[in-house]
Coordinates of C-alpha atoms in Angstrom, one line a residue:
X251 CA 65.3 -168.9 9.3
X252 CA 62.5 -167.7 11.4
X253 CA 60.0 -165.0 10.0
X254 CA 59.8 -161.7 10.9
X255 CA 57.8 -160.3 13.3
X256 CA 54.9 -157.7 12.7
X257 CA 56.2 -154.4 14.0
X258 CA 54.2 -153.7 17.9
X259 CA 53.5 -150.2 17.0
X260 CA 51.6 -151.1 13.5
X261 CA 49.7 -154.2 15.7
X262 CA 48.5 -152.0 18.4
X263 CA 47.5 -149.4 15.7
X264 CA 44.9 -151.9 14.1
X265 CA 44.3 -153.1 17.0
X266 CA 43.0 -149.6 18.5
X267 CA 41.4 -148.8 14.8
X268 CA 39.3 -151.7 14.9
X269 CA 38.2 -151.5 18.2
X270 CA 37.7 -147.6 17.2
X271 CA 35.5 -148.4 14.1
X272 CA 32.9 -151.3 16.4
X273 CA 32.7 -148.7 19.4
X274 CA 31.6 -146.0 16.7
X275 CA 30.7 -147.3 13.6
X276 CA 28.8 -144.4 12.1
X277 CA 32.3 -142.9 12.3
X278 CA 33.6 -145.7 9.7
X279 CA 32.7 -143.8 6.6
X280 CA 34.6 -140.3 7.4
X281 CA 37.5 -142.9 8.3
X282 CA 40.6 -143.1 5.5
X283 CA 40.1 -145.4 3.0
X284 CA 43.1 -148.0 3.6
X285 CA 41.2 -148.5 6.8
X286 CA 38.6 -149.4 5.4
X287 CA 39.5 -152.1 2.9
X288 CA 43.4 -152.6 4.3
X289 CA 42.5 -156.5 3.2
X290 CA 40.7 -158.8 1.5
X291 CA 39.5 -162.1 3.3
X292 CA 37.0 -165.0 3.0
X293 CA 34.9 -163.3 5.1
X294 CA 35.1 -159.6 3.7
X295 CA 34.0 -158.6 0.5
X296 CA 36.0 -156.5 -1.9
X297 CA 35.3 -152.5 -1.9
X298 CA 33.2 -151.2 -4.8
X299 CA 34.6 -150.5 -7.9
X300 CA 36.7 -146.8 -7.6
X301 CA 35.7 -145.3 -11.3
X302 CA 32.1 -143.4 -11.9
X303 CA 30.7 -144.4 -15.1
X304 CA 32.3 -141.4 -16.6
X305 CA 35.2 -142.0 -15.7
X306 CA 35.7 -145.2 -16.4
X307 CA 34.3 -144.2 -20.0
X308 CA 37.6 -141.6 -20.3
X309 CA 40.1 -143.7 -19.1
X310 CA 39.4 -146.9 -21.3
X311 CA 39.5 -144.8 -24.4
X312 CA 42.5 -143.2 -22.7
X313 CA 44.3 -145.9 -21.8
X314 CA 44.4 -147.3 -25.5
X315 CA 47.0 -144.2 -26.0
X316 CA 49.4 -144.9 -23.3
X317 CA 51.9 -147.2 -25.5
X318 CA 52.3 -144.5 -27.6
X319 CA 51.8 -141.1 -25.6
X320 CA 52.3 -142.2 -21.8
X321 CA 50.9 -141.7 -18.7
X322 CA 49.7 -138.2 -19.6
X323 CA 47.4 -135.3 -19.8
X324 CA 47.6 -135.5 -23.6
X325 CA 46.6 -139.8 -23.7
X326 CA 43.8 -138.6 -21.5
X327 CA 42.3 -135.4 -23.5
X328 CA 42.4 -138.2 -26.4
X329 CA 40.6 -140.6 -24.4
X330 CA 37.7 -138.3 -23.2
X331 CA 37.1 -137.3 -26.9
X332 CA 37.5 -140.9 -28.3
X333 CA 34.4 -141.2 -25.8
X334 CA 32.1 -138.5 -26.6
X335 CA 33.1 -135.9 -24.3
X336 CA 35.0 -132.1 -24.4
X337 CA 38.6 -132.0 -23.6
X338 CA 38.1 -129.9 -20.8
X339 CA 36.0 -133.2 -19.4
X340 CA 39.0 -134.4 -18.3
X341 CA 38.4 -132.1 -15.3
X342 CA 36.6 -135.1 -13.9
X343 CA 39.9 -136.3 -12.9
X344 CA 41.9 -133.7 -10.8
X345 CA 44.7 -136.3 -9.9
X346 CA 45.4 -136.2 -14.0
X347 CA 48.1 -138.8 -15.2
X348 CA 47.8 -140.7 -12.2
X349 CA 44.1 -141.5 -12.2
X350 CA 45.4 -143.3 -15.8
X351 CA 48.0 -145.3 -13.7
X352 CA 45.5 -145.9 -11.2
X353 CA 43.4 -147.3 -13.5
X354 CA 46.0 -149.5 -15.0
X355 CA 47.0 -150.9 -11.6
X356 CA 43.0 -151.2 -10.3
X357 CA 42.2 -152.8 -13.7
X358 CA 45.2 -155.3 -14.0
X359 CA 44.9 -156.3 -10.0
X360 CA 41.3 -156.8 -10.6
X361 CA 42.0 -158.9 -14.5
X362 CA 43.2 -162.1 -12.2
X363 CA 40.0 -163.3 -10.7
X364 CA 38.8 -164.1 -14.0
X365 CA 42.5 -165.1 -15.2
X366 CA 43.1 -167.2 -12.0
X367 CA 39.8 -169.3 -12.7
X368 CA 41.0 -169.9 -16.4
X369 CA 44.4 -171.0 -14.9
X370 CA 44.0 -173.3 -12.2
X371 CA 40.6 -174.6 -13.7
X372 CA 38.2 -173.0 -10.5
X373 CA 34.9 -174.0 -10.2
X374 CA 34.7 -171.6 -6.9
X375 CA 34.3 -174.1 -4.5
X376 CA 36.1 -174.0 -1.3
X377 CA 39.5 -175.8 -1.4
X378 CA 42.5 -176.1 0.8
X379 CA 45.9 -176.2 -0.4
X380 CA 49.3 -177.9 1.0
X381 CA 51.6 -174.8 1.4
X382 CA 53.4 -175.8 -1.6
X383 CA 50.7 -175.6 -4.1
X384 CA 50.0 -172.0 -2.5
X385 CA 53.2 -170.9 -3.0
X386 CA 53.3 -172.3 -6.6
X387 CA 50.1 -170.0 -7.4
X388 CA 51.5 -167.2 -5.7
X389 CA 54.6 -167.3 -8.4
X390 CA 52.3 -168.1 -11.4
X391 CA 49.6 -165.5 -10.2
X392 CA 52.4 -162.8 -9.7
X393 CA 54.3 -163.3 -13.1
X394 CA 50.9 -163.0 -14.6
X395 CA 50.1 -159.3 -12.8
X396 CA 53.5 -158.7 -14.6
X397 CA 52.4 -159.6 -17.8
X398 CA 49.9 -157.3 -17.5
X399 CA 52.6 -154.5 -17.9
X400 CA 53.9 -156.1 -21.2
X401 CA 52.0 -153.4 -23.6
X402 CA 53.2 -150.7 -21.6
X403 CA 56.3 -151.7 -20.1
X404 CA 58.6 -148.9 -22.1
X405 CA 56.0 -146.4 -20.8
X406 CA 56.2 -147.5 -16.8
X407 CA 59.6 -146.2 -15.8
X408 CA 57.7 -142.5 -16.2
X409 CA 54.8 -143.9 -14.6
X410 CA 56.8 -145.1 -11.5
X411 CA 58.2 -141.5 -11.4
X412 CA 54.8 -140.1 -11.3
X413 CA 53.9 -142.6 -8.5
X414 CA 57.2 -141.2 -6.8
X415 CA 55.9 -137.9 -6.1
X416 CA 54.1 -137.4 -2.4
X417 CA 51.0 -136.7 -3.3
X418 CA 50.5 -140.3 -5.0
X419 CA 52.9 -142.2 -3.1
X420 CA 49.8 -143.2 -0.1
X421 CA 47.6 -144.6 -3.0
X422 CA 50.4 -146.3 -5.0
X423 CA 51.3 -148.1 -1.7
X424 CA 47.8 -149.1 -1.1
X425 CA 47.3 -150.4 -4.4
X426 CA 50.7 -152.6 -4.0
X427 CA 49.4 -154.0 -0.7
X428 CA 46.0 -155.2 -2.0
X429 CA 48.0 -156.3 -4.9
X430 CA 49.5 -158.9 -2.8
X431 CA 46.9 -159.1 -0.8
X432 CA 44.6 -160.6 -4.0
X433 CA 47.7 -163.0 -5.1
X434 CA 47.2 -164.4 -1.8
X435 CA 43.5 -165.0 -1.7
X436 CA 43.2 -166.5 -5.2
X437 CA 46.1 -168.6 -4.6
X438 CA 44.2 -170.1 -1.4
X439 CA 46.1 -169.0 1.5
X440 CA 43.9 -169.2 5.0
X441 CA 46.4 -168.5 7.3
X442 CA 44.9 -166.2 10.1
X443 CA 48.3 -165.9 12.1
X444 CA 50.9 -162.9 12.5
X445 CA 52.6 -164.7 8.6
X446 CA 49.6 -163.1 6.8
X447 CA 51.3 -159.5 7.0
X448 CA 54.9 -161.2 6.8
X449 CA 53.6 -162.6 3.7
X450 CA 51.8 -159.8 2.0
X451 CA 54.7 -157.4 3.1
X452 CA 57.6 -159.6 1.4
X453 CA 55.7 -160.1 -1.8
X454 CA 54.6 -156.3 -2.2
X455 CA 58.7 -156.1 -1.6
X456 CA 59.4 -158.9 -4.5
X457 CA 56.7 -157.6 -6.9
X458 CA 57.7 -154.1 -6.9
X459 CA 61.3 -155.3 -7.5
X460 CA 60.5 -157.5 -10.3
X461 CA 58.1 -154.8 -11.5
X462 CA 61.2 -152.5 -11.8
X463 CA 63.3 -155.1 -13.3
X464 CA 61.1 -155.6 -16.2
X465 CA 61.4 -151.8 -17.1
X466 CA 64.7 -152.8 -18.3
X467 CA 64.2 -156.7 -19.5
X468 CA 65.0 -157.3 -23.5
X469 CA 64.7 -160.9 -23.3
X470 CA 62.4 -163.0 -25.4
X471 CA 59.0 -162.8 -23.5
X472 CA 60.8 -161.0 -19.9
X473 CA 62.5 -164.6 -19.6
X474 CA 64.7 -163.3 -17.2
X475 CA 62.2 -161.2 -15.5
X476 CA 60.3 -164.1 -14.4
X477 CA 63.7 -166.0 -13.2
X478 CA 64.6 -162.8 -11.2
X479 CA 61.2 -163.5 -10.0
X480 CA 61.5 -167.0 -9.2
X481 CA 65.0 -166.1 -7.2
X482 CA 63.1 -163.7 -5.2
X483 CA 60.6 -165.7 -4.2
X484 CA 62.6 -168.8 -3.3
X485 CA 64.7 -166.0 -0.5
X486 CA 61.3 -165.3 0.8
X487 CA 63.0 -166.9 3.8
X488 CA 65.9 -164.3 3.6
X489 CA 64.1 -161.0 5.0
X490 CA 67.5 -159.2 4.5
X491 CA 67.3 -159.9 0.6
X492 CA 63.7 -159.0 0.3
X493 CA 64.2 -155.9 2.4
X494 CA 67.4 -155.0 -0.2
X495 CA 65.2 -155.8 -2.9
X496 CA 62.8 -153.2 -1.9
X497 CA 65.2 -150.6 -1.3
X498 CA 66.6 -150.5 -4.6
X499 CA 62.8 -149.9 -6.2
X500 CA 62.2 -147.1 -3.3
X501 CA 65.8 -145.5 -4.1
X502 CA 64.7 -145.7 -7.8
X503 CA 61.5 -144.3 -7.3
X504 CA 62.2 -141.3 -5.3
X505 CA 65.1 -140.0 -7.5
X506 CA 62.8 -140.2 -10.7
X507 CA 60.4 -138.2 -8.4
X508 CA 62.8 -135.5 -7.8
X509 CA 63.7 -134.9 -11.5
X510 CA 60.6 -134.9 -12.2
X511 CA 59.4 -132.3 -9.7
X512 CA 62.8 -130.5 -11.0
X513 CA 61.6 -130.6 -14.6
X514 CA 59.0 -128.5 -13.5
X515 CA 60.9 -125.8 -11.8
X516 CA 60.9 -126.6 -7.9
X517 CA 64.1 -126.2 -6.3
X518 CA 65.5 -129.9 -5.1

């Protein structure tokens, strides 16, 4: 089955940004920031790290809490005086829960550099791969991202829920396209052609799906999450089932968003 072609209107919209950003580059910093790092490649570093020092310091001591207390404001008042600080420090982080689930996504995306060297035995020298072998280190790279959720897997349902609501939904997005974007890299794909969004877009559609999956997986070691996985990965080819597959995560998410927002008293 041919691939899918990138939408015009999102082409000529990069197109026009990055034209934008050359013709006035002292305009790049006031830019938003998925413009500014939309991608990773071999020829473009990744951004800096997103956490001051302080809070960084918060939300590690925090995020030891989360299996027990969730993705909340009390797991981060914890945190900040597990490191030193007053509750009321916790200020430093206006988004509140979400900065925690932020942190989890930033810290487990960034957790497979090092984990992708230890797998496929990387000495960081430039290599090129047959298809194949990138798509086998695409599947082995992705079930280890979802591996990463293991400790808090019975906490990520509310998480997703707090993602769900419109203020974090830009940010959650971004952080599942460089997601995807990463796997793709470390597994070795080059490809420079109109397939490196069709790529990217069907496996931020497939991870978020499997992602879901697993919040309700009671086999030994998420067996089956990892063979819904595999499945969804081998219909890459079937944009349809990728598309259906992503639908079913977006339906999810937005209806935890609304009882949540109706927990708190808005009228939905």
């Amino acid at each position: 089955m041919a691939p899918s072609r990138v939408p015009t209107g999102l082409t000529t919209l990069l197109r026009r940004t990055i034209q934008h950003q050359k013709q006035h580059p002292h305009l790049q910093s006031l830019c938003c920031p998925i413009l500014r790092r939309s991608y990773q490649s071999y020829d473009h570093p990744p951004a800096p790290g997103v956490f001051g020092a302080a809070e960084q310091a918060i939300l590690s001591a925090a995020y030891r809490h989360v299996p027990e207390h969730g993705f909340t404001q009390h797991a981060l008042s914890l945190g900040a005086r597990d490191a030193g600080y007053l509750d009321i420090s916790t200020n430093l982080l206006p988004e509140g829960p979400f900065s925690l689930i932020r942190y989890h996504l930033v810290t487990q995306r960034e957790a497979l550099t090092p984990q992708s060297e230890l797998i496929f035995h990387s000495r960081g020298e430039e290599k090129t791969y047959l298809p194949q072998q990138v798509l086998d280190k695409v599947e082995r790279l992705t079930w280890e991202r979802l591996l990463g959720n293991q400790e808090v897997n019975h906490r990520w349902q509310e998480a997703l829920a707090i993602m769900a609501q419109p203020p974090h939904v830009p940010a959650s997005l971004r952080e599942l396209a460089l997601l995807a974007d990463d796997i793709y890299y470390l597994a070795g794909d080059t490809s420079v052609d109109s397939s490196w969004y069709t790529k990217r877009g069907s496996l931020s559609m497939i991870y978020a799906s499997s992602e879901l999956f697993m919040t309700n997986d009671r086999s030994a070691g998420f067996g089956e999450t990892r063979a819904f996985l595999q499945r969804r990965l081998d219909e890459t080819n079937n944009v349809g089932g990728a598309w259906g597959s992503f639908a079913q995560w977006v339906s999810f998410t937005a209806s935890a968003g609304v009882n949540v927002l109706r927990s708190k008293g808005f009228r939905i």
